[in-house]
Short mmCIF file of C-alpha atoms in Angstrom, two decimals:
data_model
loop_
_atom_site.label_atom_id
_atom_site.label_comp_id
_atom_site.label_asym_id
_atom_site.label_seq_id
_atom_site.Cartn_x
_atom_site.Cartn_y
_atom_site.Cartn_z
CA MET A 266 -14.47 16.72 -21.68
CA PRO A 267 -13.50 14.69 -18.61
CA LYS A 268 -9.99 14.93 -17.23
CA GLN A 269 -7.46 12.59 -15.67
CA LEU A 270 -4.39 13.16 -13.53
CA ILE A 271 -1.17 12.19 -15.34
CA VAL A 272 2.59 12.47 -14.97
CA ILE A 273 4.06 15.01 -17.39
CA GLU A 274 7.75 14.87 -16.51
CA PRO A 275 9.75 13.71 -13.50
CA ARG A 276 8.09 15.08 -10.35
CA LYS A 277 5.51 17.06 -12.35
CA ALA A 278 1.80 16.16 -12.56
CA GLY A 279 -0.88 17.63 -14.80
CA PHE A 280 -4.35 17.16 -16.25
CA LYS A 281 -5.19 15.54 -19.57
CA GLU A 282 -8.56 15.52 -21.27
CA TYR A 283 -9.86 12.22 -22.60
CA VAL A 284 -12.88 10.85 -24.44
CA ASP A 285 -14.96 8.10 -22.88
CA ALA A 286 -15.41 5.16 -25.20
CA ALA A 287 -18.95 3.89 -25.67
CA ILE A 288 -19.47 1.00 -23.29
CA GLN A 289 -19.39 -2.50 -24.73
CA GLU A 290 -21.97 -5.13 -23.82
CA ASP A 291 -19.78 -6.52 -21.02
CA GLN A 292 -18.85 -3.14 -19.52
CA VAL A 293 -20.18 -0.50 -17.15
CA LYS A 294 -19.45 3.19 -16.87
CA VAL A 295 -18.67 4.63 -13.45
CA LYS A 296 -18.77 8.23 -12.32
CA VAL A 297 -15.87 8.54 -9.87
CA GLU A 298 -16.54 10.06 -6.45
CA TYR A 299 -13.22 9.45 -4.67
CA ALA A 300 -9.76 8.17 -5.56
CA ALA A 301 -6.29 7.68 -4.14
CA PRO A 302 -2.74 7.24 -5.44
CA LYS A 303 -0.27 4.56 -4.44
CA ARG A 304 2.93 5.48 -2.64
CA GLY A 305 5.84 3.01 -3.16
CA THR A 306 6.10 1.89 -6.77
CA GLU A 307 4.02 4.71 -8.27
CA LEU A 308 6.08 7.37 -6.51
CA MET A 309 9.34 5.82 -7.75
CA ASP A 310 7.94 5.99 -11.30
CA PHE A 311 6.82 9.59 -10.77
CA ARG A 312 10.30 10.57 -9.63
CA ASN A 313 11.95 8.60 -12.47
CA GLU A 314 13.80 6.55 -9.87
CA THR A 315 12.43 3.10 -10.65
CA PRO A 316 14.93 0.40 -11.67
CA ASN A 317 12.33 -0.79 -14.18
CA LEU A 318 13.41 1.92 -16.64
CA VAL A 319 16.63 0.00 -17.29
CA ASP A 320 15.94 -3.52 -16.02
CA ALA A 321 12.72 -5.36 -15.23
CA TYR A 322 11.91 -8.35 -13.07
CA MET A 323 11.36 -11.36 -15.33
CA ASP A 324 9.20 -14.06 -13.78
CA GLU A 325 10.74 -16.71 -16.04
CA TRP A 326 14.21 -16.03 -14.62
CA LYS A 327 13.10 -14.85 -11.16
CA ALA A 328 15.64 -12.08 -11.62
CA TYR A 329 16.05 -8.57 -13.00
CA MET A 330 17.07 -8.62 -16.66
CA PRO A 331 17.89 -5.79 -19.10
CA LEU A 332 14.91 -4.32 -20.94
CA LYS A 333 14.88 -5.06 -24.66
CA TYR A 334 12.69 -2.05 -25.42
CA LYS A 335 13.03 1.22 -23.56
CA PRO A 336 10.41 3.99 -23.61
CA GLU A 337 11.20 6.80 -26.06
CA ARG A 338 9.98 9.51 -23.70
CA PHE A 339 9.05 9.96 -20.07
CA GLY A 340 5.51 10.63 -18.91
CA GLY A 341 1.97 10.58 -20.19
CA TRP A 342 0.72 7.76 -18.02
CA PRO A 343 -2.11 8.13 -15.46
CA LEU A 344 -1.49 8.59 -11.76
CA GLY A 345 -3.62 6.80 -9.19
CA ASN A 346 -4.27 3.37 -7.82
CA GLN A 347 -7.90 2.97 -6.70
CA TRP A 348 -11.24 4.74 -7.00
CA VAL A 349 -14.81 4.63 -5.67
CA GLY A 350 -17.78 5.63 -7.78
CA ILE A 351 -21.39 5.15 -8.88
CA ILE A 352 -22.39 3.06 -11.92
CA THR A 353 -24.17 5.25 -14.47
CA GLU A 354 -24.43 2.90 -17.49
CA VAL A 355 -24.63 -0.89 -17.82
CA GLY A 356 -23.89 -3.03 -20.88
CA THR A 357 -26.48 -5.48 -22.18
CA SER A 358 -24.52 -8.59 -21.07
CA VAL A 359 -23.90 -7.34 -17.53
CA LEU A 360 -26.07 -9.23 -15.04
CA ASP A 361 -24.36 -8.68 -11.68
CA TYR A 362 -24.32 -4.86 -11.55
CA ARG A 363 -26.94 -2.17 -11.92
CA VAL A 364 -27.14 1.59 -12.33
CA GLY A 365 -26.77 3.40 -9.00
CA GLU A 366 -24.57 0.81 -7.27
CA ARG A 367 -21.42 2.05 -5.58
CA VAL A 368 -18.30 0.14 -6.54
CA CYS A 369 -14.55 0.23 -5.98
CA GLY A 370 -11.97 -0.54 -8.62
CA TYR A 371 -8.36 -0.19 -9.67
CA GLY A 372 -7.29 2.62 -11.98
CA GLY A 373 -6.17 6.19 -12.37
CA ILE A 374 -7.45 9.38 -10.75
CA GLN A 375 -9.98 10.53 -13.35
CA GLU A 376 -13.60 11.57 -13.60
CA THR A 377 -15.00 8.38 -15.11
CA HIS A 378 -14.03 4.78 -15.76
CA VAL A 379 -15.36 2.33 -18.34
CA ILE A 380 -14.59 -1.15 -17.07
CA CYS A 381 -15.39 -4.79 -17.73
CA ALA A 382 -18.17 -5.99 -15.44
CA VAL A 383 -18.37 -9.66 -16.42
CA ASP A 384 -16.23 -12.04 -14.33
CA ASN A 385 -14.20 -9.11 -13.01
CA TYR A 386 -13.31 -9.68 -9.36
CA TYR A 387 -11.70 -6.24 -9.17
CA LEU A 388 -14.99 -4.41 -9.64
CA LEU A 389 -15.97 -4.62 -5.99
CA LYS A 390 -19.47 -3.89 -4.75
CA MET A 391 -19.55 -1.78 -1.61
CA PRO A 392 -22.06 -2.32 1.21
CA GLN A 393 -24.31 0.69 1.73
CA ASP A 394 -22.70 1.63 5.05
CA MET A 395 -19.09 1.10 3.96
CA SER A 396 -16.82 4.15 4.13
CA TRP A 397 -15.15 5.16 0.87
CA LYS A 398 -11.95 5.59 2.84
CA SER A 399 -12.06 1.93 3.83
CA ALA A 400 -12.50 0.88 0.20
CA LEU A 401 -9.46 2.91 -0.85
CA CYS A 402 -7.35 1.01 1.71
CA PHE A 403 -7.97 -2.30 -0.06
CA ASP A 404 -4.56 -2.35 -1.75
CA PRO A 405 -2.36 -1.51 1.29
CA ALA A 406 -4.41 -3.88 3.46
CA GLN A 407 -3.28 -6.79 1.30
CA PHE A 408 0.39 -6.09 1.92
CA ALA A 409 -0.24 -5.57 5.62
CA LEU A 410 -2.06 -8.89 5.96
CA SER A 411 0.60 -10.67 3.96
CA ALA A 412 3.30 -9.30 6.29
CA ILE A 413 1.44 -10.49 9.38
CA ARG A 414 1.02 -13.97 7.91
CA ASP A 415 4.56 -14.24 6.53
CA ALA A 416 5.94 -13.27 9.94
CA ARG A 417 4.01 -16.21 11.48
CA LEU A 418 2.52 -14.06 14.23
CA ARG A 419 1.00 -16.12 17.05
CA VAL A 420 -1.29 -15.21 19.92
CA GLY A 421 0.67 -13.44 22.64
CA ASP A 422 3.58 -12.33 20.44
CA ARG A 423 5.06 -8.89 20.90
CA VAL A 424 5.22 -6.88 17.71
CA ALA A 425 6.73 -3.64 16.44
CA VAL A 426 5.69 -1.89 13.23
CA ILE A 427 8.17 0.51 11.65
CA GLY A 428 6.83 3.08 9.20
CA LEU A 429 3.27 4.29 9.62
CA GLY A 430 2.03 4.92 6.14
CA ALA A 431 -1.12 3.08 5.15
CA ILE A 432 0.54 -0.36 5.17
CA GLY A 433 2.12 0.23 8.57
CA GLN A 434 -1.07 1.59 10.12
CA LEU A 435 -3.04 -1.43 8.92
CA SER A 436 -0.27 -3.83 9.97
CA ALA A 437 -0.50 -2.51 13.54
CA GLN A 438 -4.27 -3.02 13.58
CA LEU A 439 -4.01 -6.49 12.06
CA ALA A 440 -1.35 -7.49 14.59
CA LYS A 441 -3.84 -6.72 17.36
CA LEU A 442 -6.59 -8.62 15.56
CA ALA A 443 -4.22 -11.57 15.21
CA GLY A 444 -3.68 -11.72 18.97
CA ALA A 445 -0.49 -9.76 19.61
CA SER A 446 -0.13 -8.94 23.30
CA TYR A 447 1.91 -5.81 22.64
CA VAL A 448 2.20 -3.63 19.54
CA ALA A 449 4.70 -0.79 19.36
CA VAL A 450 4.74 1.61 16.43
CA ILE A 451 7.70 3.61 15.16
CA ASP A 452 7.65 6.68 12.93
CA PRO A 453 9.31 10.11 13.08
CA ILE A 454 5.99 11.86 12.35
CA ALA A 455 4.00 12.58 15.52
CA LEU A 456 0.58 12.60 13.82
CA ARG A 457 1.12 9.13 12.43
CA ARG A 458 2.11 7.80 15.85
CA GLU A 459 -0.95 9.40 17.43
CA ILE A 460 -3.31 7.83 14.88
CA ALA A 461 -1.79 4.39 15.45
CA LEU A 462 -2.22 4.78 19.20
CA ARG A 463 -5.86 5.78 18.72
CA THR A 464 -6.46 2.66 16.63
CA GLY A 465 -5.03 0.21 19.14
CA ALA A 466 -1.23 0.36 19.37
CA ASP A 467 0.20 0.08 22.88
CA ALA A 468 3.29 2.29 22.56
CA ALA A 469 4.92 4.63 20.07
CA PHE A 470 8.55 5.66 19.54
CA ASP A 471 10.24 8.39 17.55
CA PRO A 472 13.35 7.15 15.67
CA ALA A 473 14.54 10.73 15.23
CA SER A 474 15.04 11.21 18.96
CA GLN A 475 15.10 7.72 20.49
CA ASP A 476 17.23 4.60 20.26
CA VAL A 477 14.29 2.54 19.04
CA GLY A 478 16.00 -0.83 19.32
CA LEU A 479 16.94 -0.18 22.92
CA GLU A 480 13.46 1.15 23.73
CA LEU A 481 11.94 -2.09 22.43
CA LYS A 482 14.28 -4.06 24.66
CA LYS A 483 13.40 -1.90 27.67
CA ALA A 484 9.68 -2.38 27.02
CA THR A 485 10.05 -6.17 26.93
CA ASN A 486 12.30 -6.78 29.94
CA LYS A 487 15.37 -6.95 27.67
CA LEU A 488 13.92 -9.73 25.49
CA GLY A 489 12.99 -7.68 22.42
CA VAL A 490 9.88 -8.08 20.26
CA ASP A 491 9.12 -11.37 18.57
CA ILE A 492 8.15 -9.81 15.24
CA ILE A 493 8.91 -6.58 13.43
CA ILE A 494 6.96 -5.43 10.40
CA GLU A 495 9.30 -3.08 8.53
CA THR A 496 7.50 -0.94 5.95
CA SER A 497 9.77 2.11 5.67
CA ALA A 498 12.51 0.50 3.54
CA SER A 499 15.10 2.56 5.43
CA GLU A 500 18.48 0.98 6.16
CA GLN A 501 18.55 2.76 9.52
CA ALA A 502 15.16 1.21 10.32
CA LEU A 503 16.47 -2.24 9.42
CA GLN A 504 19.44 -1.68 11.71
CA GLN A 505 17.11 -0.72 14.57
CA SER A 506 14.91 -3.72 13.76
CA LEU A 507 17.88 -6.04 14.25
CA ARG A 508 18.69 -4.23 17.52
CA GLY A 509 15.16 -4.43 18.97
CA LEU A 510 14.28 -7.93 17.80
CA ALA A 511 14.21 -10.84 20.22
CA TYR A 512 16.75 -13.63 19.75
CA GLY A 513 15.49 -15.80 16.90
CA GLY A 514 12.72 -13.33 16.04
CA THR A 515 11.41 -12.48 12.58
CA ILE A 516 11.46 -9.29 10.53
CA ALA A 517 8.87 -9.10 7.76
CA TYR A 518 10.43 -6.67 5.30
CA VAL A 519 7.60 -5.09 3.31
CA GLY A 520 8.95 -1.78 2.02
CA LEU A 521 10.23 -1.37 -1.53
CA ALA A 522 13.84 -0.47 -0.82
CA ARG A 523 16.22 1.63 -2.82
CA LYS A 524 19.90 0.77 -3.04
CA PHE A 525 21.48 1.13 0.39
CA ASN A 526 24.38 3.59 0.48
CA GLY A 527 25.79 2.80 3.90
CA GLY A 528 24.80 2.55 7.53
CA LEU A 529 23.67 -1.07 7.62
CA ASP A 530 26.10 -3.04 9.77
CA LEU A 531 25.40 -6.77 9.80
CA GLY A 532 28.35 -7.32 12.10
CA ARG A 533 26.40 -6.02 15.07
CA GLU A 534 23.15 -7.49 16.49
CA ALA A 535 22.37 -9.41 13.30
CA HIS A 536 25.53 -11.48 13.72
CA PHE A 537 24.66 -12.58 17.25
CA ASN A 538 20.90 -12.79 17.50
CA ASN A 539 19.87 -15.38 14.88
CA ALA A 540 17.44 -12.95 13.24
CA LYS A 541 15.22 -14.11 10.41
CA ILE A 542 14.31 -11.68 7.63
CA ILE A 543 11.33 -12.51 5.42
CA PHE A 544 10.80 -10.40 2.31
CA SER A 545 7.03 -10.13 2.21
CA ARG A 546 4.94 -9.27 -0.87
CA ALA A 547 1.25 -10.16 -1.10
CA CYS A 548 1.22 -10.72 -4.86
CA SER A 549 4.30 -12.95 -5.14
CA GLU A 550 2.95 -16.36 -6.02
CA PRO A 551 2.87 -19.09 -4.95
CA ASN A 552 2.08 -17.87 -1.46
CA SER A 553 4.19 -19.34 1.33
CA ASP A 554 1.06 -21.18 2.53
CA TYR A 555 -0.03 -22.35 -0.93
CA PRO A 556 -2.37 -24.06 -1.77
CA ARG A 557 -4.39 -23.11 1.31
CA TRP A 558 -3.60 -19.45 0.84
CA ASP A 559 -3.00 -17.44 -2.30
CA TRP A 560 -3.24 -13.79 -3.30
CA ARG A 561 -6.96 -14.09 -3.98
CA ARG A 562 -7.64 -15.38 -0.47
CA ILE A 563 -5.62 -12.47 0.94
CA GLU A 564 -7.70 -10.07 -1.16
CA GLU A 565 -11.00 -11.62 -0.10
CA THR A 566 -10.03 -11.56 3.57
CA CYS A 567 -8.97 -7.92 3.41
CA TRP A 568 -12.16 -6.85 1.62
CA ASP A 569 -14.24 -8.62 4.27
CA PHE A 570 -12.33 -6.90 7.08
CA LEU A 571 -12.79 -3.51 5.40
CA CYS A 572 -16.48 -4.04 4.64
CA THR A 573 -17.24 -5.07 8.21
CA GLY A 574 -15.30 -2.26 9.85
CA ARG A 575 -12.70 -4.44 11.54
CA LEU A 576 -10.03 -2.14 10.10
CA GLN A 577 -10.27 1.57 10.90
CA CYS A 578 -9.33 3.71 7.90
CA ASP A 579 -10.93 7.12 8.39
CA GLU A 580 -7.70 8.73 9.61
CA ILE A 581 -5.47 6.85 7.17
CA ILE A 582 -6.85 8.68 4.12
CA ASP A 583 -5.45 12.08 5.01
CA PRO A 584 -5.47 14.74 3.72
CA VAL A 585 -8.30 14.86 1.16
CA VAL A 586 -8.13 17.37 -1.72
CA ALA A 587 -10.60 18.27 -4.45
CA PHE A 588 -9.88 16.84 -7.90
CA GLY A 589 -9.30 20.36 -9.23
CA GLN A 590 -6.41 20.71 -6.75
CA SER A 591 -5.05 17.20 -7.24
CA VAL A 592 -2.04 18.32 -9.32
CA GLU A 593 -0.80 20.51 -6.49
CA GLY A 594 -1.98 17.96 -3.91
CA TYR A 595 -0.08 15.09 -5.50
CA GLU A 596 3.13 17.06 -5.84
CA GLU A 597 2.84 18.44 -2.28
CA TYR A 598 1.59 15.50 -0.24
CA VAL A 599 2.85 12.49 -2.18
CA ASP A 600 6.17 13.70 -3.59
CA GLN A 601 7.58 16.81 -1.93
CA HIS A 602 6.26 16.55 1.64
CA PRO A 603 5.04 12.99 2.28
CA ASP A 604 5.46 13.74 5.98
CA LYS A 605 2.28 15.83 5.75
CA SER A 606 0.09 12.92 4.77
CA ILE A 607 -0.52 9.22 5.25
CA LYS A 608 -2.46 8.31 2.10
CA LEU A 609 -3.76 11.16 -0.07
CA GLY A 610 -7.47 11.14 -0.91
CA VAL A 611 -9.07 12.92 -3.89
CA THR A 612 -12.73 13.89 -3.94
CA PHE A 613 -14.86 14.57 -7.02
CA VAL A 614 -18.05 15.43 -5.08
#
């Protein structure tokens, strides 16, 4: 029987066998070749740290409200965010897909997927020469592009990107594509800084050993950078963002933050420098540029950039582990030692 990667208890993954349902007329079956988990929200769930276990964001109220029904037990749900695979069966009503096509979709890390293939935008056909690693960066690319747009980056702007996970790496590349004259990247992990420099960043700083805000001022003749894309959700990073930002500049805050416990001092640079903080999230609708832009346009733009190779993703999916080692790989590289990876890849081939 095929297996899927699931959460068993807080910070513990495992395998679960499942039975593939017979495909319906509007469905296809896909044999998965590669997959990847999601960091932010999925990791908070895995660690049992998500606020959604007690409260949940209610769109009607635009606020967190107490949950009426709480889960009886923890665990049992699949881990994983996206996958790439080959179609092996096609339902009788499916006209736009055929056996042998490679596709990318959303879903858990498991050996097969049975998925609707009629009017399903999220079953994405991959060009023959497209890297599977590029396809698995579709989700983080959306949040990176949204941050660049929400920050109102203009040609010639100086930019800093804090936090070099997948979203940060792609934000740095997109800033260059958008016409930034200078892109600095900040992360305590040397490998992440090196990858960002290889893919176009102009300078890199280590917040563990450098006064990042001051370094950004030094690099810009004391002016500071016009835009900061903050993906780490660290209060220390936000403090350094306010220190290194130009007067009147913009911080696009992308990371999913936990409750701050101290260290953020808004009586310092923030009080004097007229900073603007935009909380950026690709899937919050309506988009700030609605109706010209919405989430679907962001998705379509990102997929085009990934298909055509304008975003470099080969070093972002790192490391890659075999599916049989994905329990240990998830616990090691996603949960316990995220400093050893950027975005974990899982291979089934």
